[in-house]
Coordinates of C-alpha atoms and ligand atoms in Angstrom, one line a residue:
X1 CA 137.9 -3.1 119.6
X2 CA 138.9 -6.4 120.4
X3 CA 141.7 -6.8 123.0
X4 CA 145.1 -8.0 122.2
X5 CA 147.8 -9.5 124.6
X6 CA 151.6 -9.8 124.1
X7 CA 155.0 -8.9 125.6
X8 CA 156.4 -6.1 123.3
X9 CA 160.2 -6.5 124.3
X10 CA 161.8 -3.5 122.7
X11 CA 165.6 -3.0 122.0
X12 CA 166.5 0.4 121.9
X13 CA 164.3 1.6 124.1
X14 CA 165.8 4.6 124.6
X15 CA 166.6 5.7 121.1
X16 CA 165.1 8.4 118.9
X17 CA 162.4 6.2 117.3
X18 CA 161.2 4.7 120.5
X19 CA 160.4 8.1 122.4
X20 CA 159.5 10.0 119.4
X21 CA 157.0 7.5 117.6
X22 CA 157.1 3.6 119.1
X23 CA 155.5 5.3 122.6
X24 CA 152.6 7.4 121.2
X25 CA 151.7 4.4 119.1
X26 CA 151.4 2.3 121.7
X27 CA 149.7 4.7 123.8
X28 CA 147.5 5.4 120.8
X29 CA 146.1 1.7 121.1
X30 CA 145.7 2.0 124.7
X31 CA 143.7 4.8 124.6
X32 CA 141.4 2.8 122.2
X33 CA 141.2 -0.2 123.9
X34 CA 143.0 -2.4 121.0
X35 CA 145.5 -2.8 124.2
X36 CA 144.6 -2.9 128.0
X37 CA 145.0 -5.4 130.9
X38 CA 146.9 -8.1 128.8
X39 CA 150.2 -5.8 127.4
X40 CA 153.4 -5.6 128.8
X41 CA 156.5 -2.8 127.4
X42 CA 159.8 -4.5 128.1
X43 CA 161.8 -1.5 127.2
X44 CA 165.9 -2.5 127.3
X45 CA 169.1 -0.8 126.0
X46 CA 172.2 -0.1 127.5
X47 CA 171.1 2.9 129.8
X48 CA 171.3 2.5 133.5
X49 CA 167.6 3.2 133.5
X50 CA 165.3 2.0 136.4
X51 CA 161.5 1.0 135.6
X52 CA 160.7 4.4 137.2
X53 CA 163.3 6.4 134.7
X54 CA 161.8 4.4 132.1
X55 CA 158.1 5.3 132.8
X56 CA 159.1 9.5 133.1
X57 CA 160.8 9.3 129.4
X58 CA 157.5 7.4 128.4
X59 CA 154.8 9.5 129.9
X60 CA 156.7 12.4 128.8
X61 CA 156.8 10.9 125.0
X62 CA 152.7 10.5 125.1
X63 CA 151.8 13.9 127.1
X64 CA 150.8 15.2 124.0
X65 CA 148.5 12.3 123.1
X66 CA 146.1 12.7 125.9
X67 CA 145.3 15.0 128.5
X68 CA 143.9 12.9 130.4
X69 CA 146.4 11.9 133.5
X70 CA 144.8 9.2 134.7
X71 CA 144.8 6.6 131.9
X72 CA 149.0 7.8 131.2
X73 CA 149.2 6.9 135.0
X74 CA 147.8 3.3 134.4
X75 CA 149.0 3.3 130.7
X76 CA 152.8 3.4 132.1
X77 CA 152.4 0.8 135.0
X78 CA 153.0 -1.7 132.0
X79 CA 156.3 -0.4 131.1
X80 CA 159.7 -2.3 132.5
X81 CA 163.1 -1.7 131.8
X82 CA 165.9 -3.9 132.0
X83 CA 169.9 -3.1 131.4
X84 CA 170.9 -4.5 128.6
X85 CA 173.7 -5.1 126.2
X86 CA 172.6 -6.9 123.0
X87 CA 176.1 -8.4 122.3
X88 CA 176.8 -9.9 126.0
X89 CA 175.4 -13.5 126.1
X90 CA 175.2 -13.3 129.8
X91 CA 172.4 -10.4 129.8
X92 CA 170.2 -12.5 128.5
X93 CA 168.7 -14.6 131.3
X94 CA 167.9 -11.9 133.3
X95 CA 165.7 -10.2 130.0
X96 CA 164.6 -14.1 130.2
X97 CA 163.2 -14.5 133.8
X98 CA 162.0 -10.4 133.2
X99 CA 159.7 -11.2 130.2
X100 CA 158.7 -14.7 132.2
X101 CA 157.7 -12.7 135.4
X102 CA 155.5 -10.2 133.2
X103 CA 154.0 -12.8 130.9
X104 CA 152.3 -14.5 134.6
X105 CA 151.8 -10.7 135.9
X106 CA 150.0 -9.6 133.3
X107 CA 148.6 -13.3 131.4
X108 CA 150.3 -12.4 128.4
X109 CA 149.4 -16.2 126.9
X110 CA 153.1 -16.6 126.3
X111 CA 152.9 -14.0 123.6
X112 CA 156.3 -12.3 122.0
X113 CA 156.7 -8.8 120.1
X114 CA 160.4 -8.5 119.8
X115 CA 160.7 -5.0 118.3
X116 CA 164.6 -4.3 117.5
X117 CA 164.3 -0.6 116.9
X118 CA 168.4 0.0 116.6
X119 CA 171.3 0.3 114.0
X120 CA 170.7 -2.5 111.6
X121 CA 174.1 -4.0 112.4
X122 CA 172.8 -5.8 115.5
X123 CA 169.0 -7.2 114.0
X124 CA 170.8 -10.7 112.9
X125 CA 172.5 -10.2 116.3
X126 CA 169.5 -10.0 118.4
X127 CA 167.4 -12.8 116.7
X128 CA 170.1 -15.0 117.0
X129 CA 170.7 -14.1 120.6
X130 CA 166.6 -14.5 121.3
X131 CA 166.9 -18.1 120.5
X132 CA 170.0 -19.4 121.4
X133 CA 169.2 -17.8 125.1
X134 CA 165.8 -19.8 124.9
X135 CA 163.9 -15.8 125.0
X136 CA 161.5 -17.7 121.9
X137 CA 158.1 -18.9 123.6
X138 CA 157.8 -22.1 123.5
X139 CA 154.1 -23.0 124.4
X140 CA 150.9 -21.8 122.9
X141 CA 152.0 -18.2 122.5
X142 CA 153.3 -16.4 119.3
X143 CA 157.1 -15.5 118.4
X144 CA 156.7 -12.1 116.0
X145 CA 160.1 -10.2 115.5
X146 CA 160.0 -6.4 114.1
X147 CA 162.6 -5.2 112.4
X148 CA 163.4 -1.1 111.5
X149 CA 164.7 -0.1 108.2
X150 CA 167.2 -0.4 106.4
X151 CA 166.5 -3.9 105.5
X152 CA 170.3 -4.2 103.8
X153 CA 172.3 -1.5 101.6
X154 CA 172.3 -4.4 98.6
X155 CA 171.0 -7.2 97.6
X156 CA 174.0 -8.8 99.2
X157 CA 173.9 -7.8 102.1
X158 CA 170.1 -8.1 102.4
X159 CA 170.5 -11.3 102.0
X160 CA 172.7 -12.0 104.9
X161 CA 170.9 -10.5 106.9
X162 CA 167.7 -12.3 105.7
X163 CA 169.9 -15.9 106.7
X164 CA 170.5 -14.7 110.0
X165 CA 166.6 -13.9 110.7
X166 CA 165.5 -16.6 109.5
X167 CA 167.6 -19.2 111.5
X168 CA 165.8 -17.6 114.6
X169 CA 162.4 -17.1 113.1
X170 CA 160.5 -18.1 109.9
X171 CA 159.3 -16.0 107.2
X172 CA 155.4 -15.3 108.4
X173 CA 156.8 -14.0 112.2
X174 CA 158.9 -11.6 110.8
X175 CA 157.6 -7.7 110.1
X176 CA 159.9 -6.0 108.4
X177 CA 158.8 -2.4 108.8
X178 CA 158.0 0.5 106.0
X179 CA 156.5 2.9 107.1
X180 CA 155.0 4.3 104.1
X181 CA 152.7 0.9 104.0
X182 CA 151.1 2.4 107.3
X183 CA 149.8 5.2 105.6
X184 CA 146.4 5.4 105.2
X185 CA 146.0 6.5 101.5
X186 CA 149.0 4.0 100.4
X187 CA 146.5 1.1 102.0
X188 CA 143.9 3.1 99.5
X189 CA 145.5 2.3 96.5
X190 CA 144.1 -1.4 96.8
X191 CA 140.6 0.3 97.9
X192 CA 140.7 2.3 94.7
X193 CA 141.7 0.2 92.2
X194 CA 139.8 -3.3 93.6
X195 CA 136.9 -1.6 94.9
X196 CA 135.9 0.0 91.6
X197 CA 135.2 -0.9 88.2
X198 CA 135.6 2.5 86.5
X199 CA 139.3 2.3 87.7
X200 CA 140.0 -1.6 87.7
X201 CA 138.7 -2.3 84.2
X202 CA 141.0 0.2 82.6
X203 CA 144.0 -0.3 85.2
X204 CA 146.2 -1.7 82.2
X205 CA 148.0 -0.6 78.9
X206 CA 145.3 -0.4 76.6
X207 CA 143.7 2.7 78.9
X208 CA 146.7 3.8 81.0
X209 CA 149.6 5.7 79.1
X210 CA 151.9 5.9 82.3
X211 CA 151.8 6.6 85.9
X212 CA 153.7 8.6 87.7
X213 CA 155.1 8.7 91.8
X214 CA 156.4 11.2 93.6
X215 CA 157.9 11.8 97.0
X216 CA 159.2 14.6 97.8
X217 CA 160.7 16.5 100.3
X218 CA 161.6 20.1 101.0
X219 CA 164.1 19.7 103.5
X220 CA 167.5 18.3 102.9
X221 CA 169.8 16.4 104.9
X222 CA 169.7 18.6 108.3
X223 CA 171.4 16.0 111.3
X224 CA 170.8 13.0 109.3
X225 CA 174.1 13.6 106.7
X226 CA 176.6 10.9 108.3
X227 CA 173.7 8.0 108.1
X228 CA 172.3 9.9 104.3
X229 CA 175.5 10.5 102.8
X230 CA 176.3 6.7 103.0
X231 CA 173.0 6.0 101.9
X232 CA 171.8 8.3 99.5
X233 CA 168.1 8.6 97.8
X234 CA 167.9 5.2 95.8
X235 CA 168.8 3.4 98.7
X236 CA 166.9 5.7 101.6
X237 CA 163.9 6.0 99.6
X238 CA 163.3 3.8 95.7
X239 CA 164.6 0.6 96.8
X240 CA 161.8 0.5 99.5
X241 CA 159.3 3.3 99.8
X242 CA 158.4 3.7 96.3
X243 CA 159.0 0.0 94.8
X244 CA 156.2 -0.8 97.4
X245 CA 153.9 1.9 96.0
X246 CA 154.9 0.7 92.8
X247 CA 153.9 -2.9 93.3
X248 CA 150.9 -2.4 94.8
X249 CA 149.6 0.2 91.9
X250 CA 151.0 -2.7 89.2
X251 CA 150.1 -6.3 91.1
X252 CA 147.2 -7.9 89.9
X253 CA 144.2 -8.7 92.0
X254 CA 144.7 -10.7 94.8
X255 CA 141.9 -13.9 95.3
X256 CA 141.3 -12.3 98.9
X257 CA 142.3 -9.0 100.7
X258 CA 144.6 -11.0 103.5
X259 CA 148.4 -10.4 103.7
X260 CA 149.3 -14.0 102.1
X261 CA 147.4 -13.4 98.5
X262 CA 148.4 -9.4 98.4
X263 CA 151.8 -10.9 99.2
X264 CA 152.3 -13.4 96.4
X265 CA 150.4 -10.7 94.0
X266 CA 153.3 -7.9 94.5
X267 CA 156.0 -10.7 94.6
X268 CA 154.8 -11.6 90.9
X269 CA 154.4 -7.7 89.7
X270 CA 158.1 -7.2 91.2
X271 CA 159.1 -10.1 89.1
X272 CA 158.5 -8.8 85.8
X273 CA 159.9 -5.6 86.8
X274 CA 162.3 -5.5 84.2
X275 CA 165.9 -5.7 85.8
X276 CA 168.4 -3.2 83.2
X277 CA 171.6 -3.9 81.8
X278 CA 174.3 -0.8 81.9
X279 CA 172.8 0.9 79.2
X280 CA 169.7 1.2 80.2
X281 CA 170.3 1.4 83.6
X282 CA 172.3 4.7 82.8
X283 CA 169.3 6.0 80.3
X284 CA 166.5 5.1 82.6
X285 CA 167.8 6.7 85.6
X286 CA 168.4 9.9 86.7
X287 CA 170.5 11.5 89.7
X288 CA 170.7 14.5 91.2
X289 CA 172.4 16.3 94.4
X290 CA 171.3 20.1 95.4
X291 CA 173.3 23.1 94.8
X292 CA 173.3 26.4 97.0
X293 CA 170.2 28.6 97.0
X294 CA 170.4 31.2 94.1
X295 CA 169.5 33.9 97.3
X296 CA 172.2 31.7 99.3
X297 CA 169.8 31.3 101.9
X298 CA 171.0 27.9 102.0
X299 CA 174.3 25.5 101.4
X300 CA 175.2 23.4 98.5
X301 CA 174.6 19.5 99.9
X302 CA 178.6 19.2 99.7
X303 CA 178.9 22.1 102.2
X304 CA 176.3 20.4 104.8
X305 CA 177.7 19.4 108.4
X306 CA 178.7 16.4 108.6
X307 CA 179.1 15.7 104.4
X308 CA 182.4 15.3 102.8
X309 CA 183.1 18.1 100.2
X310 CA 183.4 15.4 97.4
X311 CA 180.1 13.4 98.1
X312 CA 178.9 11.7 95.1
X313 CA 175.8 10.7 97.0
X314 CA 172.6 11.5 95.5
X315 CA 170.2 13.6 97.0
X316 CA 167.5 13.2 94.2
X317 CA 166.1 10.3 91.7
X318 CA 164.2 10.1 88.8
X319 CA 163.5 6.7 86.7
X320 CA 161.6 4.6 84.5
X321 CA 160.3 1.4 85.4
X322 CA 158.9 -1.0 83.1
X323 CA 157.1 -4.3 83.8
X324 CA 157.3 -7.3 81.2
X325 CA 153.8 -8.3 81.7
X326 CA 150.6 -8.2 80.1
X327 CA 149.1 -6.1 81.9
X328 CA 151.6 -3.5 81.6
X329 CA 153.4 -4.1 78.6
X330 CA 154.9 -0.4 77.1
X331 CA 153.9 1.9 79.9
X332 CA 156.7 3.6 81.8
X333 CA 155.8 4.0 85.4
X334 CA 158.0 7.0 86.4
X335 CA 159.3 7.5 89.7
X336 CA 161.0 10.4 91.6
X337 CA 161.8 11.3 94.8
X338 CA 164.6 14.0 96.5
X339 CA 165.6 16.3 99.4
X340 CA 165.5 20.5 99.1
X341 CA 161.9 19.8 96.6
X342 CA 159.3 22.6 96.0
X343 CA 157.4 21.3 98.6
X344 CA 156.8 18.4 101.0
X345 CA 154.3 15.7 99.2
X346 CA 153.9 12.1 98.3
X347 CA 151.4 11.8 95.2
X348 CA 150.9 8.9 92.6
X349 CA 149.5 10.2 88.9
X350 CA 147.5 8.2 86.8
X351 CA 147.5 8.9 83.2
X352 CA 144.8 7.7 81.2
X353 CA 145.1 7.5 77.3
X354 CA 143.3 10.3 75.5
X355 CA 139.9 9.4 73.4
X356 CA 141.0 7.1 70.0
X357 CA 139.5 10.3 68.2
X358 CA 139.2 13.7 69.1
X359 CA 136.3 14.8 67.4
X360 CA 136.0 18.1 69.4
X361 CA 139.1 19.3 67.7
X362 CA 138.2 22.0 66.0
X363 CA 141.6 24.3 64.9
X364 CA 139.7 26.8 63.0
X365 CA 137.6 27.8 66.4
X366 CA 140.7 27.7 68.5
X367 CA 139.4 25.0 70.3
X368 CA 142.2 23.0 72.3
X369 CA 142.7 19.0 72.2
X370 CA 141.1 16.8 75.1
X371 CA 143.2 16.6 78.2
X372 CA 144.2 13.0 79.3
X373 CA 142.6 12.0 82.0
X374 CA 144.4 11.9 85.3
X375 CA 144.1 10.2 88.6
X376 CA 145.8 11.8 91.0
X377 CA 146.1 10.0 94.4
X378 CA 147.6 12.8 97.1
X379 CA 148.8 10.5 99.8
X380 CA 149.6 13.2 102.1
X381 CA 150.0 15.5 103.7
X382 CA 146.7 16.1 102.1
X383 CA 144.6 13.1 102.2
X384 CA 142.1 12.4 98.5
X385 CA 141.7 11.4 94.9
X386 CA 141.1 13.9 92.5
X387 CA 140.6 12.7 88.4
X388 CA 140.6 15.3 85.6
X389 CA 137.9 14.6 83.1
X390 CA 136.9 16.8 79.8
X391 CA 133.7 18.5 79.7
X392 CA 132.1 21.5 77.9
X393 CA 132.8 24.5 79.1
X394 CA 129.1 27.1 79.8
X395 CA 129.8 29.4 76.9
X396 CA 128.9 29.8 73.1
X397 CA 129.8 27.6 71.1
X398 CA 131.3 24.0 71.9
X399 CA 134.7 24.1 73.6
X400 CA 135.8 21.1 76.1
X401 CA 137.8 22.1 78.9
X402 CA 139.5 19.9 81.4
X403 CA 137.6 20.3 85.1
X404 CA 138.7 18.6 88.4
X405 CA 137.0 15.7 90.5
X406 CA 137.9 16.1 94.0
X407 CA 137.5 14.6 96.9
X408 CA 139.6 15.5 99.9
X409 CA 139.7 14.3 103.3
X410 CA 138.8 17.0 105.9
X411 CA 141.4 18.1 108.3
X412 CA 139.5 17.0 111.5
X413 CA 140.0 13.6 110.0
X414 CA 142.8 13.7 108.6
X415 CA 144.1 14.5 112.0
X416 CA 142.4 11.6 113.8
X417 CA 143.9 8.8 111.2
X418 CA 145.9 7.0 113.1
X419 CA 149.7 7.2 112.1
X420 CA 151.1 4.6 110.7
X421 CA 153.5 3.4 113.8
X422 CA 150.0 3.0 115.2
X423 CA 148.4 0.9 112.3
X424 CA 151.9 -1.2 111.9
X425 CA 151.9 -2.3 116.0
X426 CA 148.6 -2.9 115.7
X427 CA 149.0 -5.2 112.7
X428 CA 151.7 -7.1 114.4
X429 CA 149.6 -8.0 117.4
X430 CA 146.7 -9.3 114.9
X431 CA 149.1 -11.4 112.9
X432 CA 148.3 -9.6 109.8
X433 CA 151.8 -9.2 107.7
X434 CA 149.7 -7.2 104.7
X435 CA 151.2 -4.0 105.7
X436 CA 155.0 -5.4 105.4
X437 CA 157.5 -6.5 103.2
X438 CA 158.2 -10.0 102.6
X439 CA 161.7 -11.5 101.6
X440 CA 161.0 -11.8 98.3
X441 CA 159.7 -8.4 97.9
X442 CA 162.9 -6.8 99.0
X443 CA 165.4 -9.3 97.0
X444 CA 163.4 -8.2 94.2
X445 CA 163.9 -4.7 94.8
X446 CA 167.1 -4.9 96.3
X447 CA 168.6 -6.7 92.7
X448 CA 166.3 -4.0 90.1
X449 CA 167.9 -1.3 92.4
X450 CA 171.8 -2.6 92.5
X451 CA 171.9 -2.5 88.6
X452 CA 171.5 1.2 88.9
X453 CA 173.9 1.6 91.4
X454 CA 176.5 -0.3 89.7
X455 CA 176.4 2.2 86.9
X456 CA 176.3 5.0 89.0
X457 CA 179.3 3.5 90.6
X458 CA 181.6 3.8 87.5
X459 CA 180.5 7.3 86.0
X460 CA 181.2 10.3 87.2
X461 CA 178.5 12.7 88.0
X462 CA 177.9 16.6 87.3
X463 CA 177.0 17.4 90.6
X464 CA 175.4 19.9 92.4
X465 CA 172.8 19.6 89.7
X466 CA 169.5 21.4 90.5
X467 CA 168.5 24.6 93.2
X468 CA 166.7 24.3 95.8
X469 CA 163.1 24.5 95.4
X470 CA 162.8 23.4 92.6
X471 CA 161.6 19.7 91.2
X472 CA 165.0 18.5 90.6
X473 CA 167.9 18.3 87.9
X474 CA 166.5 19.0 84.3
X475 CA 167.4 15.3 83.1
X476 CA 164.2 14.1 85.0
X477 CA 162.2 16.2 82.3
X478 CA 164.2 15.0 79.4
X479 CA 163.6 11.7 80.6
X480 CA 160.2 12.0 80.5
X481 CA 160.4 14.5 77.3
X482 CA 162.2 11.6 75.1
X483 CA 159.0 9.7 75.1
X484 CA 157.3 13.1 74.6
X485 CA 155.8 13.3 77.8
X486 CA 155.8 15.5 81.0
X487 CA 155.1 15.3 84.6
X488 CA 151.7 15.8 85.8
X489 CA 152.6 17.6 89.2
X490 CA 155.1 20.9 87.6
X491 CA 156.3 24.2 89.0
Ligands
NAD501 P1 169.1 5.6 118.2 O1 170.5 5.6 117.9 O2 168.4 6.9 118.6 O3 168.7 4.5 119.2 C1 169.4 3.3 119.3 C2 169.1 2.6 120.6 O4 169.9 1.4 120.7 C3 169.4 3.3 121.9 O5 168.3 3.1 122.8 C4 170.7 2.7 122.4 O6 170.9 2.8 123.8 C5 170.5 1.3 122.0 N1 171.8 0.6 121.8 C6 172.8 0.8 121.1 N2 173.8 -0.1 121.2 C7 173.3 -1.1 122.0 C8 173.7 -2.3 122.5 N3 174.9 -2.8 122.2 N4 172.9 -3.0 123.3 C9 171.7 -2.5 123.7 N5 171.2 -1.4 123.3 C10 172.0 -0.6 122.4 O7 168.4 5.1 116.8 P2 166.9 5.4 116.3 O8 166.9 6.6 115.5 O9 165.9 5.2 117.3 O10 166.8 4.2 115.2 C11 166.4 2.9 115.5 C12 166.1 2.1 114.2 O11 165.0 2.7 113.6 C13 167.2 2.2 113.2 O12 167.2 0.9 112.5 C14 166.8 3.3 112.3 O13 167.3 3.1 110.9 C15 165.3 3.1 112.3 N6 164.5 4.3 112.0 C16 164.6 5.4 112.7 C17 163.8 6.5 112.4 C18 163.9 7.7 113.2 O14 163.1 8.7 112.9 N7 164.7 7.8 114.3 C19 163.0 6.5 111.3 C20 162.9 5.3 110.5 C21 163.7 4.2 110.9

C-alpha cells in the first residue's frame, strides 16, 4: 500500500464515535501500512487529558484489533492531545503551534485532516475558528475537513450550515460523512450495475417494474431517545442513508469511476426525483411508531426512557419515489426503513418485468405463472447478490419454477472487509470524495424530504401503529398493494 501523510486533528476526541470506531480505523490502516512514519492524531476536547491519558483510552479502543503489542506501542506514539474548548478564540494558538510542532516531527508535508466528530451545533463553529486562527495550511499541503452526521434537520438549516463551511473551506475539501457509502456492498451497486451488461442493459423501465430498499433494524431506540425522538426515521435515516442508495441504483453511468463524474451523475438522478405536493406527499408516504410487544416483553416507543408520552416522532417509514426521467419514467422505487423490525438487514430488490407472454401458462395442468425476476442485493450483515430466474422444474411434464442464483460472501471475508470508518479515513487521505455527499446531493434530498415532513407536520397520526417484530404498520403494504404489488422481502 502506498503511504499516506497528514495531521488528523480530531475534535471530540474523547467522545463515543472517536473511541468506539475513529481509533480502530485508524489503527486498521496502520496495521496495513496505508499509514506509518508520516501520520500524526491530534486528539482535542475539553478533557484535562495528558498525551499519556490520551494514548491509554486509544490503545484500549484498538486492543481488540491486534494482538500484537508491539506495533499498538508504536501505533500510539503518534497520538497527542491538547485541551481544548472549541468556542474560546484564545485556545487556538496553542492547537496552532501543536499541529506546527508535529507536522516538522513527523514531515507531515503541511498536510490537514480536520475531523469534527461532535454535536453538529459546533461544525460551522470549528471551520470558522480553523481559519480565522490561521490553523488552514498554507503551503504545499492539503486542507480536508470531515464532518459527522447530521448534515442539517432541513433544508434550511442544511443550508446554513453549508455557508458557514464553505467560508472556511471549498466544496472538494469537505467530506461530509455517511457511513453507509463505506460499506462495501453499497460501493457494489456501481460494480454491478456498470460492470455488467446482463444488468446495465435492462437497468431502466422498459425491463425493471420497481425496486425496492430496505433497512431495517430490530432494536429500537435503547439510549439514543433524547437525540431520536427529535429526529425521527426520515430524518435519521431516508434523507441520507437511503436517498444515497437510491441515487446511486438510479444515476446514469458516469464517463469515469472518479468521485467528480459519479458526483455530477447522482446530483442529476436526485434532480428528477420528483419533489410532491401535499397530496401526494401524504399518499406516497407512510409512517409508523412501535407499539408494546403482544407478550409485553417490551415497551410501547411512547413508554421508552427518555421519550415524552405524546411523541409523534416516527419510528418507521415507508415511501414511493419516482424519478421524472427517461430512464425511469413510471417505476416506483420503494423505500422503507424502521426500529423494533423482524430482523436487522439492509437489502435493495430488483424487480424485473415478467416475459411479454407467458407461454408456459398452462391452467388446465395447474401450472403456475413465471415469477419476475429479482435481484436481490443483501448489503449486510450478509454480504452477496442473489437473482431469481424461472426454470423447469426435473419432473413429468413441463412446469417452470422459480430457483435462486446465489452468491454469498464467505464469513472469513466478510469479516476481514474493512469497515467503513476504515474505507472513509482512508478515502480522505487519498483525496477521493466518491464515498461522500456533496452539497448538492443533500439540498436535493434535504428539499424531496421537507415536503413529507410538512405534511406530517399538520396531520395527526394513529400511533403506536405496528408490533414489534414485525415489518412495520400495514399502510406500507397497501401502499405497495394500490399499485397491485408487494414487497419482495415478507414475513
Ligand atoms: P459524544 O458526545 O460522545 O462526544 C462529543 C465530544 O465533543 C467529546 O469528546 C466532548 O468532550 C467534546 N466536546 C463537547 N463540547 C466541546 C467543546 N465546547 N469544545 C471541545 N470539545 C467539546 O458524541 P459522539 O457520539 O462521539 O458523536 C460525535 C459526532 O458523530 C456527532 O455529530 C454524532 O451525530 C456523530 N455520530 C456518532 C455516532 C456514534 O455512534 N456515536 C454515529 C454516527 C454519527
Amino acid at each position: 500500500p502506498t503511504e499516506r501523510s497528514s495531521l488528523i486533528m480530531l475534535f471530540g476526541a474523547t467522545g463515543d464515535l472517536a473511541t468506539r470506531k475513529l481509533y480502530p480505523a485508524i489503527f486498521n490502516l496502520y496495521k496495513k501500512g496505508n499509514i506509518k512514519d508520516h501520520f500524526a492524531v491530534l486528539g482535542t476536547s475539553r478533557y484535562r487529558f495528558d498525551d499519556d491519558k490520551f494514548r491509554e483510552t486509544v490503545k484500549k479502543s484498538v486492543s481488540e484489533e491486534s494482538n500484537d503489542k508491539k506495533l499498538i506501542d508504536s501505533f500510539i506514539q503518534h497520538f497527542f492531545f491538547v485541551t481544548h474548548d472549541v468556542t474560546d478564540l484564545d485556545h487556538y494558538s496553542a492547537l496552532k503551534d501543536k499541529a506546527d510542532e508535529l507536522d516538522k516531527k513527523f514531515k507531515l508535508g503541511g498536510n490537514r485532516i480536520f475531523y469534527v466528530s461532535m454535536a453538529p451545533n459546533f461544525f460551522g463553529i470549528v471551520a470558522k475558528n480553523l481559519k480565522s486562527q490561521g490553523l488552514l495550511t498554507t503551503g504545499n499541503g492539503f486542507n480536508r475537513l470531515v464532518i459527522e452526521k447530521p448534515f442539517g434537520r432541513d433544508y434550511e438549516s442544511a443550508e446554513e450550515l453549508n455557508n458557514a463551511l464553505s467560508a472556511s473551506f471549498e466544496e472538494d475539501q469537505i467530506y461530509r460523512i455517511d457511513h453507509y457509502l463505506g460499506k462495501e456492498m453499497i460501493q457494489n451497486i456501481e460494480a454491478i450495475r456498470f460492470g455488467n451488461t446482463i444488468f446495465e442493459a435492462l437497468w431502466n423501465n422498459r425491463y425493471i417494474d420497481n425496486i425496492q430498499v430496505t433497512l431495517a433494524e430490530n432494536l429500537g431506540v435503547e439510549e439514543r431517545a433524547g437525540y431520536y425522538d427529535n429526529s425521527g426515521a426520515l430524518r435519521d435515516m431516508v434523507q441520507n442513508h437511503i436517498m444515497q442508495i437510491v441515487s446511486l441504483l438510479a444515476m446514469e453511468q458516469p464517463v469515469a469511476f472518479k468521485d467528480t463524474d459519479i458526483r455530477a451523475e447522482k446530483v442529476k438522478a436526485l434532480r428528477s426525483l420528483r419533489v410532491y405536493n401535499v397530496a401526494e406527499a401524504s399518499t406516497n408516504f407512510v409512517r409508523g411508531q412501535y407499539g408494546a410487544a403482544v407478550d409485553g416483553s417490551s415497551k410501547e416507543y411512547r413508554k421508552e426512557d427518555g421519550v415524552p408520552a405524546d411523541s409523534n416522532n416516527e419510528t418507521y417509514v415507508a415511501g414511493k419515489l419516482l424519478f421524472d426521467n427517461y430512464r425511469w419514467s413510471g417505476v416506483p422505487f420503494y423505500i422503507r426503513t424502521g426500529k423494533k423490525l423482524a430482523d436487522k438487514f439492509t437489502r435493495v430488490d430488483v424487480v424485473f418485468k415478467k416475459p411479454l407472454v407467458d407461454i408456459f401458462s398452462f391452467p388446465q395442468d395447474g401450472n403456475t405463472l413465471l415469477s419476475p425476476n429479482v435481484l436481490t442485493i443483501h448489503i449486510e450483515p450478509e454480504q452477496g447478490f442473489s437473482l431469481v430466474v424461472n426454470a423447469k422444474n426435473s419432473e413429468q411434464g413441463f412446469h417452470t419454477e422459480p430457483v435462486n442464483l446465489d452468491f454469498f460472501e464467505n464469513s472469513q471475508r466478510t469479516q476481514a472487509t474493512p469497515q467503513p470508518y476504515e474505507r472513509l479515513i482512508h478515502d480522505v487521505l487519498k483525496g477521493d470524495g466518491t464515498n461522500f455527499a456533496s452539497w448538492p446531493e443533500v439540498a436535493s434530498a434535504w428539499k424531496f424530504v421537507d415536503q413529507v415532513r410538512r405534511v406530517w407536520d399538520i396531520q395527526q397520526p394513529m400511533f403506536p401503529n405496528y408490533i414489534p417484530g414485525s415489518m412495520g404498520p400495514i399502510a406500507a403494504d397497501e401502499l405497495l398493494a394500490r399499485d397491485h404489488r408487494e414487497w419482495v422481502y415478507k414475513l
